[in-house]
């Protein structure tokens, strides 16, 4: 068992977010500050991915979802898109043993058919190899857009013939989303200080607690994750109720 730091041991296990979603932003700016090319920022960002995934699993978080490539990111320069796809493929082909050792199941959401064939194949392969893992589910959002996800759900509903108005409910609609098998995120972390959602999990974030840090993604490591969780644990989640109602529910 890895040693727990002082901050980490103040995490309350009973208030642990079950699902943490992260908008990993700021790779380009990190590189810029260091006079490096943007791709070096993405490469360093992969180290943060490894560190944060391992830390979340050791803390006991059950679901982590990482926004790795948006539907809109295809519009970036080809050189950058190709480099990101290359890094992703490298991550998938080198990480499966570590994922298995740590009991981490890999999952993916997004318009995955738009990924290059070799990346898609590497993704399928790692998902298959980690299917039996039960300690944590790591979901990569790839070629992902929240609006695109909602449209894809509506299209599937209509083509399934399940579209009679009285059958449509929040639960039924959720089951058509890419995230049908995932709980909604409890905590959303966005690095690099931007106060926006950027088309991420528009439906699922309805009652998610949002934590924005100025830290750029390549600098974000275990200690930053612990801080975000501790901040989350101080919040009162009300889901539309009054603070008093929430307190009564807590004692029941
Ligand atoms: C996040 O970092 C990685 C992806 C969006 C793929 P950025 O590449 O957006 O970095 P900034 O926002 O330009 O600094
Ligand atoms: C969001 O970051 C997408 C990912 C982190 C993959 P962007 O850098 O693409 O978002 P904007 O352009 O700042 O809104
Ligand atoms: Mg960005």
GROMACS .gro file of C-alpha atoms and ligand atoms in nm:
model
  281
    1UNK     CA    1   0.000   0.000   0.000
    2UNK     CA    2   0.140   0.345  -0.085
    3UNK     CA    3   0.195   0.584   0.209
    4UNK     CA    4  -0.084   0.834   0.260
    5UNK     CA    5   0.008   1.201   0.288
    6UNK     CA    6  -0.135   1.419   0.565
    7UNK     CA    7  -0.386   1.585   0.331
    8UNK     CA    8  -0.492   1.254   0.182
    9UNK     CA    9  -0.568   1.105   0.521
   10UNK     CA   10  -0.816   1.385   0.589
   11UNK     CA   11  -1.038   1.263   0.304
   12UNK     CA   12  -1.366   1.131   0.447
   13UNK     CA   13  -1.430   0.787   0.293
   14UNK     CA   14  -1.807   0.820   0.345
   15UNK     CA   15  -1.817   1.139   0.139
   16UNK     CA   16  -1.592   1.028  -0.142
   17UNK     CA   17  -1.717   1.135  -0.487
   18UNK     CA   18  -1.808   0.811  -0.666
   19UNK     CA   19  -1.748   0.966  -1.006
   20UNK     CA   20  -1.493   1.237  -1.089
   21UNK     CA   21  -1.492   1.388  -1.438
   22UNK     CA   22  -1.200   1.601  -1.554
   23UNK     CA   23  -1.164   1.856  -1.834
   24UNK     CA   24  -0.788   1.825  -1.882
   25UNK     CA   25  -0.706   2.170  -2.016
   26UNK     CA   26  -0.396   2.389  -2.050
   27UNK     CA   27  -0.141   2.163  -2.222
   28UNK     CA   28  -0.073   2.422  -2.493
   29UNK     CA   29  -0.028   2.707  -2.245
   30UNK     CA   30   0.200   2.492  -2.027
   31UNK     CA   31   0.425   2.436  -2.328
   32UNK     CA   32   0.406   2.800  -2.431
   33UNK     CA   33   0.528   2.922  -2.092
   34UNK     CA   34   0.825   2.688  -2.126
   35UNK     CA   35   0.896   2.788  -2.487
   36UNK     CA   36   0.815   2.437  -2.604
   37UNK     CA   37   0.582   2.325  -2.885
   38UNK     CA   38   0.220   2.238  -2.796
   39UNK     CA   39   0.285   1.868  -2.853
   40UNK     CA   40   0.539   1.863  -2.569
   41UNK     CA   41   0.255   1.992  -2.351
   42UNK     CA   42   0.033   1.703  -2.455
   43UNK     CA   43   0.316   1.458  -2.388
   44UNK     CA   44   0.364   1.596  -2.037
   45UNK     CA   45  -0.015   1.587  -1.993
   46UNK     CA   46  -0.003   1.209  -2.040
   47UNK     CA   47   0.213   1.186  -1.727
   48UNK     CA   48  -0.062   1.366  -1.537
   49UNK     CA   49  -0.314   1.117  -1.674
   50UNK     CA   50  -0.110   0.827  -1.540
   51UNK     CA   51  -0.056   0.992  -1.203
   52UNK     CA   52  -0.416   1.104  -1.151
   53UNK     CA   53  -0.569   0.772  -1.260
   54UNK     CA   54  -0.348   0.580  -1.019
   55UNK     CA   55  -0.412   0.826  -0.736
   56UNK     CA   56  -0.789   0.820  -0.786
   57UNK     CA   57  -0.788   0.443  -0.780
   58UNK     CA   58  -0.579   0.430  -0.462
   59UNK     CA   59  -0.806   0.683  -0.292
   60UNK     CA   60  -1.102   0.458  -0.376
   61UNK     CA   61  -1.284   0.661  -0.642
   62UNK     CA   62  -1.501   0.421  -0.846
   63UNK     CA   63  -1.535   0.615  -1.173
   64UNK     CA   64  -1.303   0.861  -1.344
   65UNK     CA   65  -1.394   1.021  -1.677
   66UNK     CA   66  -1.133   1.217  -1.870
   67UNK     CA   67  -1.219   1.461  -2.149
   68UNK     CA   68  -0.929   1.377  -2.376
   69UNK     CA   69  -1.043   1.492  -2.722
   70UNK     CA   70  -1.355   1.686  -2.814
   71UNK     CA   71  -1.566   1.664  -3.128
   72UNK     CA   72  -1.447   2.021  -3.195
   73UNK     CA   73  -1.076   1.938  -3.145
   74UNK     CA   74  -1.069   1.778  -3.494
   75UNK     CA   75  -1.054   2.136  -3.625
   76UNK     CA   76  -0.707   2.190  -3.477
   77UNK     CA   77  -0.401   2.181  -3.708
   78UNK     CA   78  -0.348   1.835  -3.858
   79UNK     CA   79  -0.004   1.808  -3.702
   80UNK     CA   80  -0.150   1.853  -3.353
   81UNK     CA   81  -0.443   1.616  -3.415
   82UNK     CA   82  -0.206   1.349  -3.550
   83UNK     CA   83   0.022   1.390  -3.249
   84UNK     CA   84  -0.270   1.359  -3.007
   85UNK     CA   85  -0.391   1.043  -3.183
   86UNK     CA   86  -0.035   0.905  -3.168
   87UNK     CA   87  -0.009   0.977  -2.795
   88UNK     CA   88  -0.346   0.817  -2.735
   89UNK     CA   89  -0.248   0.504  -2.926
   90UNK     CA   90   0.079   0.487  -2.732
   91UNK     CA   91  -0.106   0.523  -2.401
   92UNK     CA   92  -0.351   0.248  -2.493
   93UNK     CA   93  -0.087   0.006  -2.612
   94UNK     CA   94   0.148   0.056  -2.315
   95UNK     CA   95  -0.104   0.093  -2.033
   96UNK     CA   96  -0.310  -0.225  -2.035
   97UNK     CA   97  -0.085  -0.415  -1.790
   98UNK     CA   98  -0.089  -0.128  -1.540
   99UNK     CA   99  -0.465  -0.095  -1.575
  100UNK     CA  100  -0.511  -0.467  -1.513
  101UNK     CA  101  -0.271  -0.467  -1.214
  102UNK     CA  102  -0.474  -0.185  -1.062
  103UNK     CA  103  -0.814  -0.338  -1.135
  104UNK     CA  104  -0.909  -0.057  -1.373
  105UNK     CA  105  -1.158  -0.121  -1.650
  106UNK     CA  106  -1.125   0.100  -1.957
  107UNK     CA  107  -1.435   0.247  -2.118
  108UNK     CA  108  -1.482   0.512  -2.389
  109UNK     CA  109  -1.755   0.758  -2.487
  110UNK     CA  110  -1.787   0.972  -2.798
  111UNK     CA  111  -1.814   0.926  -3.173
  112UNK     CA  112  -1.551   0.654  -3.160
  113UNK     CA  113  -1.598   0.556  -3.526
  114UNK     CA  114  -1.438   0.888  -3.619
  115UNK     CA  115  -1.107   0.783  -3.461
  116UNK     CA  116  -0.832   0.655  -3.693
  117UNK     CA  117  -0.863   0.280  -3.743
  118UNK     CA  118  -0.543   0.190  -3.554
  119UNK     CA  119  -0.644   0.401  -3.253
  120UNK     CA  120  -0.991   0.247  -3.253
  121UNK     CA  121  -0.837  -0.101  -3.266
  122UNK     CA  122  -0.601  -0.021  -2.975
  123UNK     CA  123  -0.897   0.114  -2.779
  124UNK     CA  124  -1.107  -0.197  -2.841
  125UNK     CA  125  -0.813  -0.417  -2.747
  126UNK     CA  126  -0.750  -0.242  -2.412
  127UNK     CA  127  -1.122  -0.234  -2.331
  128UNK     CA  128  -1.143  -0.607  -2.399
  129UNK     CA  129  -0.833  -0.686  -2.190
  130UNK     CA  130  -0.961  -0.488  -1.891
  131UNK     CA  131  -1.326  -0.598  -1.908
  132UNK     CA  132  -1.296  -0.810  -1.595
  133UNK     CA  133  -1.149  -0.530  -1.380
  134UNK     CA  134  -1.375  -0.416  -1.101
  135UNK     CA  135  -1.199  -0.160  -0.877
  136UNK     CA  136  -1.244   0.147  -1.094
  137UNK     CA  137  -1.385   0.239  -1.436
  138UNK     CA  138  -1.176   0.482  -1.639
  139UNK     CA  139  -1.376   0.640  -1.919
  140UNK     CA  140  -1.203   0.833  -2.195
  141UNK     CA  141  -1.417   1.090  -2.375
  142UNK     CA  142  -1.285   1.081  -2.734
  143UNK     CA  143  -1.425   1.267  -3.031
  144UNK     CA  144  -1.682   1.356  -2.767
  145UNK     CA  145  -1.934   1.638  -2.763
  146UNK     CA  146  -2.226   1.675  -2.524
  147UNK     CA  147  -2.456   1.815  -2.793
  148UNK     CA  148  -2.349   1.539  -3.032
  149UNK     CA  149  -2.423   1.281  -2.761
  150UNK     CA  150  -2.774   1.421  -2.707
  151UNK     CA  151  -2.840   1.424  -3.082
  152UNK     CA  152  -2.713   1.066  -3.117
  153UNK     CA  153  -2.946   0.963  -2.834
  154UNK     CA  154  -3.247   1.129  -2.999
  155UNK     CA  155  -3.163   0.966  -3.333
  156UNK     CA  156  -3.142   0.623  -3.169
  157UNK     CA  157  -3.466   0.677  -2.981
  158UNK     CA  158  -3.646   0.767  -3.300
  159UNK     CA  159  -3.500   0.478  -3.498
  160UNK     CA  160  -3.585   0.237  -3.213
  161UNK     CA  161  -3.947   0.346  -3.241
  162UNK     CA  162  -3.933   0.432  -2.868
  163UNK     CA  163  -4.036   0.786  -2.937
  164UNK     CA  164  -4.395   0.795  -2.819
  165UNK     CA  165  -4.404   1.102  -2.593
  166UNK     CA  166  -4.539   0.925  -2.283
  167UNK     CA  167  -4.241   0.683  -2.285
  168UNK     CA  168  -3.986   0.961  -2.263
  169UNK     CA  169  -3.857   1.026  -1.912
  170UNK     CA  170  -3.522   1.140  -1.772
  171UNK     CA  171  -3.433   0.780  -1.685
  172UNK     CA  172  -3.535   0.649  -2.025
  173UNK     CA  173  -3.352   0.929  -2.208
  174UNK     CA  174  -3.037   0.872  -1.998
  175UNK     CA  175  -3.035   0.511  -2.109
  176UNK     CA  176  -2.979   0.626  -2.469
  177UNK     CA  177  -2.673   0.836  -2.382
  178UNK     CA  178  -2.317   0.705  -2.421
  179UNK     CA  179  -2.303   0.706  -2.040
  180UNK     CA  180  -2.600   0.470  -1.991
  181UNK     CA  181  -2.391   0.248  -1.761
  182UNK     CA  182  -2.223   0.525  -1.562
  183UNK     CA  183  -2.348   0.722  -1.262
  184UNK     CA  184  -2.360   1.099  -1.310
  185UNK     CA  185  -2.037   1.276  -1.209
  186UNK     CA  186  -2.030   1.404  -0.849
  187UNK     CA  187  -1.731   1.627  -0.908
  188UNK     CA  188  -1.612   1.801  -1.224
  189UNK     CA  189  -1.257   1.934  -1.224
  190UNK     CA  190  -1.138   2.178  -1.492
  191UNK     CA  191  -0.774   2.275  -1.502
  192UNK     CA  192  -0.621   2.594  -1.643
  193UNK     CA  193  -0.878   2.832  -1.497
  194UNK     CA  194  -1.135   2.844  -1.778
  195UNK     CA  195  -1.488   2.886  -1.641
  196UNK     CA  196  -1.672   2.690  -1.907
  197UNK     CA  197  -1.798   2.342  -1.987
  198UNK     CA  198  -1.679   2.328  -2.352
  199UNK     CA  199  -1.948   2.082  -2.465
  200UNK     CA  200  -1.869   1.823  -2.196
  201UNK     CA  201  -2.142   1.599  -2.048
  202UNK     CA  202  -2.414   1.862  -2.083
  203UNK     CA  203  -2.690   1.635  -1.959
  204UNK     CA  204  -2.494   1.450  -1.691
  205UNK     CA  205  -2.346   1.757  -1.518
  206UNK     CA  206  -2.690   1.888  -1.411
  207UNK     CA  207  -2.609   1.856  -1.037
  208UNK     CA  208  -2.234   1.800  -1.046
  209UNK     CA  209  -2.012   2.007  -0.815
  210UNK     CA  210  -1.768   2.213  -1.023
  211UNK     CA  211  -1.409   2.277  -0.919
  212UNK     CA  212  -1.191   2.499  -1.137
  213UNK     CA  213  -0.820   2.532  -1.067
  214UNK     CA  214  -0.568   2.761  -1.238
  215UNK     CA  215  -0.315   2.476  -1.237
  216UNK     CA  216  -0.242   2.370  -1.597
  217UNK     CA  217  -0.310   2.002  -1.672
  218UNK     CA  218   0.058   1.895  -1.711
  219UNK     CA  219   0.122   2.031  -1.359
  220UNK     CA  220  -0.185   1.860  -1.207
  221UNK     CA  221  -0.085   1.559  -1.000
  222UNK     CA  222  -0.204   1.358  -0.701
  223UNK     CA  223  -0.183   1.645  -0.448
  224UNK     CA  224  -0.409   1.862  -0.667
  225UNK     CA  225  -0.662   1.581  -0.693
  226UNK     CA  226  -0.664   1.540  -0.315
  227UNK     CA  227  -0.724   1.915  -0.274
  228UNK     CA  228  -1.016   1.904  -0.518
  229UNK     CA  229  -1.173   1.612  -0.329
  230UNK     CA  230  -1.132   1.789   0.006
  231UNK     CA  231  -1.294   2.101  -0.139
  232UNK     CA  232  -1.582   1.886  -0.270
  233UNK     CA  233  -1.633   1.733   0.074
  234UNK     CA  234  -1.703   2.076   0.223
  235UNK     CA  235  -1.991   2.145  -0.014
  236UNK     CA  236  -2.358   2.097   0.061
  237UNK     CA  237  -2.533   1.931  -0.232
  238UNK     CA  238  -2.897   2.032  -0.223
  239UNK     CA  239  -3.047   1.904  -0.552
  240UNK     CA  240  -3.312   2.175  -0.537
  241UNK     CA  241  -3.410   2.111  -0.173
  242UNK     CA  242  -3.361   2.352   0.118
  243UNK     CA  243  -3.054   2.318   0.338
  244UNK     CA  244  -3.283   2.210   0.621
  245UNK     CA  245  -3.438   1.928   0.419
  246UNK     CA  246  -3.092   1.806   0.325
  247UNK     CA  247  -2.989   1.791   0.694
  248UNK     CA  248  -3.301   1.592   0.787
  249UNK     CA  249  -3.227   1.345   0.505
  250UNK     CA  250  -2.870   1.304   0.626
  251UNK     CA  251  -2.980   1.183   0.970
  252UNK     CA  252  -3.236   0.938   0.831
  253LIG     C1  253  -0.601   2.026  -2.343
  253LIG     O1  254  -0.505   2.124  -2.359
  253LIG     C2  255  -0.582   1.910  -2.438
  253LIG     C3  256  -0.683   1.902  -2.545
  253LIG     C4  257  -0.784   1.985  -2.561
  253LIG     C5  258  -0.669   1.795  -2.641
  253LIG     P1  259  -0.513   2.231  -2.475
  253LIG     O2  260  -0.444   2.177  -2.595
  253LIG     O3  261  -0.651   2.277  -2.498
  253LIG     O4  262  -0.426   2.348  -2.413
  253LIG     P2  263  -0.455   2.504  -2.416
  253LIG     O5  264  -0.595   2.525  -2.368
  253LIG     O6  265  -0.437   2.547  -2.558
  253LIG     O7  266  -0.354   2.563  -2.323
  254LIG     C1  267  -1.186   2.106  -2.388
  254LIG     O1  268  -1.074   2.186  -2.400
  254LIG     C2  269  -1.161   1.973  -2.453
  254LIG     C3  270  -1.067   1.886  -2.386
  254LIG     C4  271  -1.008   1.909  -2.272
  254LIG     C5  272  -1.041   1.762  -2.453
  254LIG     P1  273  -1.060   2.291  -2.519
  254LIG     O2  274  -0.929   2.357  -2.501
  254LIG     O3  275  -1.084   2.225  -2.650
  254LIG     O4  276  -1.182   2.391  -2.491
  254LIG     P2  277  -1.198   2.545  -2.523
  254LIG     O5  278  -1.164   2.561  -2.668
  254LIG     O6  279  -1.101   2.619  -2.436
  254LIG     O7  280  -1.339   2.578  -2.489
  255LIG    MG1  281  -0.766   2.425  -2.417
   0.00000   0.00000   0.00000
